[in-house]
Coordinates of C-alpha atoms in Angstrom, one line a residue:
M1 CA 13.9 2.3 16.2
A2 CA 13.7 4.2 13.1
N3 CA 10.2 4.4 10.6
S4 CA 12.8 3.5 8.0
G5 CA 16.7 3.4 7.1
Q6 CA 19.6 1.2 6.6
T7 CA 20.5 -2.7 8.4
D8 CA 23.9 -3.5 7.5
M9 CA 23.4 -7.1 5.7
A10 CA 26.1 -8.2 8.3
V11 CA 23.3 -8.4 10.5
L12 CA 20.7 -9.6 8.9
V13 CA 22.9 -12.8 8.3
A14 CA 23.4 -13.1 11.7
M15 CA 19.9 -13.0 13.0
L16 CA 18.8 -15.4 10.2
G17 CA 21.4 -18.2 11.2
E18 CA 20.3 -17.7 15.0
R19 CA 16.8 -19.4 14.0
A20 CA 16.0 -23.0 13.5
A21 CA 14.0 -22.5 11.4
V22 CA 12.4 -19.9 8.9
N23 CA 9.7 -19.5 6.3
V24 CA 11.1 -19.1 2.8
R25 CA 9.2 -18.3 -1.0
L26 CA 11.9 -18.5 -3.3
A27 CA 11.6 -17.9 -7.6
L28 CA 14.0 -19.8 -9.4
V29 CA 15.3 -19.2 -12.8
A30 CA 17.2 -21.9 -15.0
D31 CA 20.8 -21.3 -15.6
E32 CA 22.9 -24.0 -17.7
Q33 CA 23.3 -26.5 -14.8
Q34 CA 21.9 -24.8 -11.7
W35 CA 19.3 -22.4 -10.7
R36 CA 19.6 -18.8 -10.1
L37 CA 18.1 -17.0 -7.3
H38 CA 15.9 -14.2 -8.3
H39 CA 13.5 -13.9 -5.2
A40 CA 13.0 -15.1 -1.9
H41 CA 10.7 -14.1 0.4
V42 CA 11.1 -14.8 3.8
A43 CA 8.4 -14.8 7.0
L44 CA 10.0 -14.5 11.0
D45 CA 7.4 -15.8 13.4
D46 CA 4.2 -15.1 11.3
G47 CA 2.8 -17.8 13.4
H48 CA 0.9 -19.4 10.7
P49 CA 1.7 -22.8 10.1
L50 CA 3.7 -23.9 6.4
T51 CA 1.7 -25.3 3.7
E52 CA 5.0 -26.6 1.1
R53 CA 4.4 -25.7 -2.1
A54 CA 6.5 -26.5 -4.9
W55 CA 6.0 -25.3 -8.8
R56 CA 8.6 -26.7 -11.2
Y57 CA 8.4 -25.8 -15.0
S58 CA 11.3 -26.0 -17.1
T59 CA 12.7 -22.8 -17.3
A60 CA 11.6 -21.5 -13.7
S61 CA 10.5 -22.9 -10.2
F62 CA 9.1 -21.6 -7.3
L63 CA 9.1 -23.3 -4.1
E64 CA 7.5 -22.5 -0.3
V65 CA 9.5 -24.1 2.0
S66 CA 10.9 -24.3 5.9
L67 CA 14.6 -23.9 5.9
P68 CA 16.9 -23.7 8.8
G69 CA 17.8 -20.0 9.4
P70 CA 21.8 -21.0 8.9
T71 CA 21.0 -21.9 5.7
A72 CA 18.7 -19.2 4.7
A73 CA 21.2 -17.3 6.4
A74 CA 24.2 -18.5 3.7
L75 CA 22.1 -18.5 0.5
L76 CA 21.3 -14.3 1.5
Q77 CA 25.5 -14.3 2.1
G78 CA 25.9 -16.0 -1.6
D79 CA 26.8 -19.4 -0.8
D80 CA 25.3 -21.5 -3.3
Q81 CA 23.0 -24.3 -1.7
D82 CA 21.2 -27.3 -2.0
I83 CA 17.1 -26.8 -1.3
H84 CA 14.7 -29.9 -1.7
G85 CA 17.0 -31.6 -4.6
L86 CA 17.8 -28.2 -6.7
Y87 CA 21.0 -26.8 -6.7
V88 CA 20.8 -23.0 -6.1
A89 CA 23.0 -20.6 -7.0
S90 CA 22.4 -17.1 -5.1
P91 CA 24.0 -14.3 -6.7
G92 CA 24.5 -12.8 -3.0
P93 CA 23.4 -8.8 -2.1
S94 CA 24.9 -6.2 -4.4
A95 CA 24.9 -3.9 -1.4
S96 CA 26.5 -3.5 2.3
N97 CA 23.2 -2.6 3.5
A98 CA 19.2 -3.3 3.0
S99 CA 16.9 -1.0 3.0
T100 CA 14.5 -0.8 6.2
S101 CA 11.0 0.4 7.0
R102 CA 8.9 -0.2 10.5
L103 CA 5.0 0.2 9.7
R104 CA 2.3 0.5 11.1
G105 CA -0.9 -1.6 11.3
Q106 CA -2.7 -1.9 8.5
Q107 CA -0.1 0.2 6.6
E108 CA -0.3 -1.2 3.0
W109 CA 3.8 -2.1 1.3
A110 CA 4.5 -4.0 -1.1
R111 CA 0.9 -4.7 -1.9
V112 CA 0.8 -6.4 1.6
T113 CA -1.6 -4.7 4.5
T114 CA -1.3 -7.2 7.8
P115 CA -3.0 -6.0 10.8
W116 CA -0.4 -5.9 13.5
P117 CA 2.9 -3.9 12.7
R118 CA 6.1 -5.6 11.2
T119 CA 9.1 -4.8 10.3
E120 CA 10.6 -5.0 6.5
W121 CA 14.0 -5.6 4.6
T122 CA 14.2 -4.9 1.3
I123 CA 17.6 -5.9 -1.3
N124 CA 17.6 -5.3 -3.9
R125 CA 19.1 -7.4 -7.0
D126 CA 22.0 -5.9 -9.4
A127 CA 20.3 -4.1 -12.2
N128 CA 21.8 -5.8 -14.9
T129 CA 20.3 -9.5 -14.2
P130 CA 18.6 -10.6 -16.9
H131 CA 14.9 -10.9 -16.7
P132 CA 13.3 -14.6 -16.9
G133 CA 11.5 -13.7 -20.2
H134 CA 8.3 -13.6 -21.5
D135 CA 7.9 -17.9 -22.2
L136 CA 4.8 -19.5 -21.7
L137 CA 5.4 -21.4 -18.1
V138 CA 3.4 -25.7 -18.6
G139 CA 4.6 -27.8 -15.7
D140 CA 3.2 -29.4 -12.9
G141 CA 2.0 -26.3 -11.4
P142 CA -0.7 -24.3 -12.9
S143 CA -0.1 -22.6 -16.3
F144 CA 0.8 -19.1 -17.1
L145 CA 1.0 -16.7 -19.7
N146 CA 5.1 -15.4 -18.3
F147 CA 7.8 -15.8 -15.3
D148 CA 5.9 -12.5 -13.9
Q149 CA 2.4 -13.4 -13.4
A150 CA 3.5 -16.6 -12.7
L151 CA 5.5 -14.8 -9.5
S152 CA 2.6 -12.7 -8.6
A153 CA 0.1 -14.9 -8.3
F154 CA 2.7 -17.2 -6.1
L155 CA 3.8 -14.5 -3.6
H156 CA 0.3 -12.6 -3.1
Q157 CA -2.3 -14.5 -5.1
R158 CA -2.8 -11.6 -7.3
P159 CA -3.1 -10.5 -10.6
H160 CA 0.3 -9.2 -12.5
N161 CA 0.6 -5.2 -12.5
T162 CA 1.8 -5.2 -16.7
N163 CA 3.2 -2.3 -15.7
T164 CA 5.4 -2.9 -12.7
R165 CA 9.2 -5.0 -12.1
R166 CA 10.4 -6.8 -9.0
S167 CA 13.5 -5.9 -8.7
D168 CA 13.9 -7.2 -4.8
L169 CA 16.1 -9.6 -4.3
W170 CA 14.8 -10.1 -0.8
R171 CA 12.2 -9.2 1.5
I172 CA 12.5 -10.4 5.1
V173 CA 9.5 -9.8 7.1
L174 CA 9.4 -9.6 10.7
P175 CA 5.9 -9.0 12.1
H176 CA 5.4 -7.7 15.7
H177 CA 3.2 -9.3 17.4
A178 CA 3.4 -7.3 21.0
G179 CA 0.3 -5.3 20.5
W180 CA -1.8 -3.5 18.0
L181 CA -4.7 -1.4 17.1
S182 CA -7.2 -4.2 15.6
Q183 CA -10.2 -1.7 15.4
I184 CA -10.7 1.9 15.7
T185 CA -14.5 3.4 16.1
I186 CA -15.0 7.4 16.1
G187 CA -18.6 8.3 16.7
P188 CA -19.4 12.0 17.5
D189 CA -18.4 12.1 21.3
L190 CA -17.0 9.1 22.1
L191 CA -13.2 7.0 20.6
T192 CA -13.6 3.7 20.9
T193 CA -10.6 0.8 20.5
V194 CA -9.3 -2.6 20.7
V195 CA -6.5 -3.0 21.7
D196 CA -4.8 -6.5 21.6
G197 CA -1.6 -8.4 21.7
K198 CA 0.8 -10.6 24.1
A199 CA 2.8 -8.1 25.5
L200 CA 0.8 -5.3 27.3
D201 CA 2.5 -4.4 30.5
G202 CA 3.6 -1.5 31.1
A203 CA 1.7 0.2 27.5
I204 CA 0.1 3.5 27.4
L205 CA -2.7 4.1 25.0
E206 CA -2.6 8.1 24.0
L207 CA -4.8 10.7 22.2
T208 CA -2.6 13.6 21.3
W209 CA -3.5 17.1 19.6
A210 CA -3.0 20.6 19.2
A211 CA -4.8 21.5 22.4
G212 CA -3.6 18.5 24.2
N213 CA -3.7 15.1 25.0
E214 CA -5.5 11.9 26.8
R215 CA -3.7 8.7 28.1
H216 CA -5.1 5.3 29.4
S217 CA -2.6 3.3 31.0
V218 CA -3.1 -0.4 29.2
D219 CA -2.5 -4.0 31.6
R220 CA -4.4 -6.6 29.2
A221 CA -6.1 -6.7 26.0
G222 CA -9.6 -4.8 25.4
A223 CA -11.8 -2.1 24.3
Y224 CA -10.2 1.9 25.8
H225 CA -12.2 5.5 25.6
F226 CA -11.5 8.6 24.9
A227 CA -14.3 11.2 25.6
L228 CA -14.7 13.6 22.1
P229 CA -17.3 16.7 23.5
H230 CA -16.3 18.7 20.5
G231 CA -15.6 15.3 17.9
L232 CA -12.1 14.0 16.3
A233 CA -9.9 16.6 16.4
H234 CA -7.8 17.6 12.8
D235 CA -4.4 16.1 13.1
S236 CA -5.0 13.8 15.7
L237 CA -3.0 11.0 16.6
L238 CA -3.8 7.7 18.5
M239 CA -0.3 5.8 19.9
L240 CA 0.4 2.6 21.5
R241 CA 3.2 2.8 23.1
R242 CA 5.6 2.1 26.1
D243 CA 8.5 4.1 27.2
D244 CA 10.2 6.1 24.2
Q245 CA 9.1 3.2 22.1
W246 CA 5.4 3.2 19.6
L247 CA 4.0 -0.6 19.5
D248 CA 1.5 1.0 16.6
W249 CA -0.8 3.9 15.6
R250 CA -3.1 5.7 14.3
H251 CA -3.0 9.6 12.7
F252 CA -6.2 11.1 11.4
P253 CA -4.9 13.8 9.1
A254 CA -7.2 16.1 6.8
P255 CA -7.7 14.9 4.4
T256 CA -8.3 11.2 5.0
Y257 CA -9.4 10.0 1.7
G258 CA -7.1 9.2 -1.2
R259 CA -4.4 6.2 -0.1
A260 CA -6.1 2.6 0.5
R261 CA -8.3 3.1 3.4
D262 CA -7.9 1.6 6.6
A263 CA -9.6 -1.4 7.1
S264 CA -9.6 -0.9 11.6
V265 CA -11.5 2.3 11.3
V266 CA -14.9 2.7 11.0
W267 CA -16.2 6.2 11.4
E268 CA -20.2 5.8 12.7
Q269 CA -21.2 8.7 11.5
P270 CA -19.6 9.9 7.9
G271 CA -20.2 13.9 8.8
P272 CA -17.0 14.1 11.1
E273 CA -14.8 12.2 8.1
L274 CA -16.0 14.3 5.9
D275 CA -15.2 17.9 8.2
L276 CA -11.3 16.1 8.6
L277 CA -11.3 15.8 5.0
L278 CA -12.9 19.6 4.0
A279 CA -10.4 21.3 7.0
N280 CA -8.1 22.6 5.1
G281 CA -10.0 23.6 1.8
E282 CA -9.1 22.5 -1.8
G283 CA -5.2 21.2 -2.2
T284 CA -3.0 19.0 -2.8
H285 CA -5.3 15.9 -2.2
L286 CA -8.7 17.5 -2.6
E287 CA -10.7 19.0 -5.1
C288 CA -14.5 20.2 -5.2
K289 CA -17.0 19.7 -8.0
R290 CA -20.6 21.0 -7.7
E291 CA -22.0 18.0 -10.1
V292 CA -20.7 15.2 -12.5
P293 CA -19.3 18.2 -14.7
E294 CA -19.2 18.4 -18.5
G295 CA -17.0 19.9 -21.1
D296 CA -14.0 22.0 -20.0
S297 CA -14.8 21.0 -16.7
R298 CA -14.9 16.8 -17.4
K299 CA -11.2 17.5 -18.8
K300 CA -9.9 19.5 -15.9
M301 CA -11.4 16.5 -13.5
L302 CA -9.6 13.9 -15.1
K303 CA -6.8 15.6 -15.5
T304 CA -6.5 15.8 -11.7
I305 CA -7.6 12.7 -11.1
A306 CA -4.3 11.3 -13.1
A307 CA -2.4 13.6 -11.4
F308 CA -3.7 12.4 -8.3
A309 CA -2.9 9.0 -9.3
S310 CA 0.9 9.6 -10.4
Q311 CA 1.9 11.4 -6.7
D312 CA 0.4 10.4 -3.6
G313 CA -2.7 10.5 -3.7
G314 CA -5.9 12.5 -3.4
T315 CA -9.7 12.8 -3.3
V316 CA -12.5 14.5 -6.0
L317 CA -15.4 15.6 -4.1
I318 CA -19.1 15.5 -6.2
G319 CA -21.4 17.4 -4.6
V320 CA -19.2 20.3 -2.5
Q321 CA -18.8 23.5 -3.9
D322 CA -15.5 25.4 -4.6
D323 CA -16.5 27.6 -1.1
L324 CA -16.2 23.8 0.1
Q325 CA -20.3 24.2 1.1
I326 CA -22.2 21.2 0.6
V327 CA -25.2 20.9 -1.8
G328 CA -25.3 17.2 -2.4
L329 CA -26.0 15.2 -5.6
P330 CA -28.7 16.7 -7.6
E331 CA -31.6 13.9 -7.3
K332 CA -32.3 13.2 -11.0
P333 CA -30.0 11.4 -12.4
T334 CA -29.9 9.0 -10.0
V335 CA -26.9 8.5 -7.4
D336 CA -26.0 4.9 -9.0
K337 CA -25.5 6.6 -12.7
Q338 CA -24.0 9.5 -12.0
I339 CA -21.2 7.3 -10.3
L340 CA -21.5 5.2 -14.0
Q341 CA -20.7 8.4 -15.9
V342 CA -17.7 9.4 -13.6
V343 CA -16.6 5.7 -14.2
G344 CA -16.8 5.8 -17.6
M345 CA -15.2 8.7 -17.9
I346 CA -12.3 7.3 -16.3
R347 CA -11.9 4.7 -18.1
D348 CA -12.3 6.3 -21.4
T349 CA -9.2 8.4 -21.0
L350 CA -7.2 7.3 -18.3
E351 CA -4.5 5.3 -19.1
P352 CA -3.2 2.5 -17.6
A353 CA -6.6 2.8 -15.4
P354 CA -5.6 4.4 -12.4
P355 CA -6.0 2.4 -8.8
Y356 CA -9.7 4.6 -7.4
E357 CA -12.6 3.7 -5.5
P358 CA -16.2 5.8 -5.8
R359 CA -17.6 6.2 -2.3
V360 CA -21.0 7.6 -1.4
I361 CA -21.1 9.6 1.8
D362 CA -24.7 10.6 3.6
Y363 CA -24.3 13.8 5.1
D364 CA -27.1 15.5 7.1
G365 CA -29.4 14.6 4.3
K366 CA -27.2 15.2 2.0
T367 CA -25.4 13.0 -0.6
V368 CA -21.4 13.6 -1.7
L369 CA -20.0 11.2 -4.1
A370 CA -15.7 10.4 -3.1
I371 CA -13.5 9.8 -6.2
E372 CA -10.8 9.0 -3.8
V373 CA -7.6 7.9 -5.6
S374 CA -4.6 6.6 -4.7
G375 CA -0.4 7.2 -5.5
G376 CA 0.4 3.9 -7.9
G377 CA 3.8 4.9 -8.3
Q378 CA 3.8 5.4 -11.4
M379 CA 2.4 7.9 -14.4
Y380 CA -0.8 8.0 -15.2
A381 CA -2.0 9.5 -18.8
Y382 CA -5.1 11.4 -19.9
R383 CA -5.4 11.1 -23.4
D384 CA -7.5 13.7 -25.2
R385 CA -10.1 12.5 -27.3
D386 CA -9.4 14.0 -30.2
S387 CA -5.5 13.9 -30.2
Q388 CA -4.9 11.0 -28.5
R389 CA -2.1 12.1 -27.4
P390 CA -1.4 11.1 -23.6
E391 CA -0.6 14.6 -21.4
F392 CA 0.6 13.9 -17.8
Y393 CA -0.3 16.2 -15.1
V394 CA 0.5 16.8 -11.0
R395 CA -0.7 18.9 -8.5
V396 CA 0.8 21.9 -7.0
G397 CA -1.2 23.7 -4.6
P398 CA -5.0 23.5 -4.9
N399 CA -3.6 23.7 -9.0
T400 CA -3.3 20.6 -11.7
V401 CA -0.6 21.7 -14.5
P402 CA 1.3 19.8 -16.9
A403 CA 4.1 17.3 -15.9
R404 CA 7.7 18.3 -16.3
H405 CA 10.0 16.6 -18.7
H406 CA 12.2 15.5 -15.3
E407 CA 8.6 14.8 -13.9
I408 CA 7.4 12.1 -16.3
A409 CA 10.9 10.5 -16.3
A410 CA 11.0 10.4 -12.6
G411 CA 7.8 8.6 -12.6
F412 CA 8.7 6.5 -15.0
R413 CA 12.0 5.2 -13.3
Q414 CA 9.6 4.9 -9.8
A415 CA 7.7 2.6 -11.9
H416 CA 10.4 0.6 -13.4
A417 CA 12.2 0.2 -9.6
V418 CA 8.6 -0.4 -7.7
T419 CA 9.2 -3.3 -5.6
T420 CA 5.6 -4.6 -5.8
F421 CA 2.9 -6.0 -8.2

């Protein structure tokens, strides 16, 4: 199965129609004498008992219910249905195919991360569908400032990102519990992975690197070991598979920072992790600074952080020279004060606040500060203190350069179309 692609709508309708029941979260908008479907999230075989919920307001309703599979399938086709006493009008899909993504374990998508792999199908609503509006919601559910805040809280129990808006009409999620990598521990000379799952017969666990590979037959859940006489090689791939189909996998390239951290991967010693990051030198995802910068060097670092956030992430290492020599942070001021310096710079000059995390790494008695920046799915601006004019940047190899007009426009289109909060 491909990691991404398209699925015919008829296949999804049949898949839902064959199920006795599915767990569904619905966001509905009042429309004359009926309720219009604004968003539906369907969970297939997630293994969690359903606690039904209903938040009802005069202009919107949010329901979490178990529906017969044929009822969910009818809604997906665009057939109006009576759902718990509400007459729900479904606009139906605007395309004949759904976008399909098969995700490994611990891979973040739509602000959701699961330990096991999953497949997600996304169907966008018509671009001309009116937005529910920005009225206060007061009713028998919690009160909210507007519809978007209520929807984000109902779906994810997270605050709404005011720079994005959902464009998906349907999201269908199918977890894969056959087998997954629940924890990987990497030491200087040993990799240990814990395998979990419900159908591991005939599975193979394989570690591959440029100079070779090693395999273990997996007959049950448990811990499996790979010796690393020379440490973990750059660009290694750990895969759990059966025949020519993968069940789960992890990739260890350089850089390893700059994206949402994988909670299943534990580095017993941070040194090897830092070595992997520095393997290819400064580039699209890595910038090195000897110390917390001042003056023009400070501006350059902040512009680079904005570029990382506007694209697909990256890391600034402070305590590492341009020639990749690890010198460590100066002893004074304290590490905590140096972190506060960087956090203050970012807060004062970048808009909106980019997704990042400062992390301290101890390496052979030296302290390195890693500013790990995740790609935010939108453009982030550096605002010059003097002119207050927003400036946009992108990363081209090891250089941070001003973004062109078409790159800025593309970034804002992506933010408008993103399906997450």
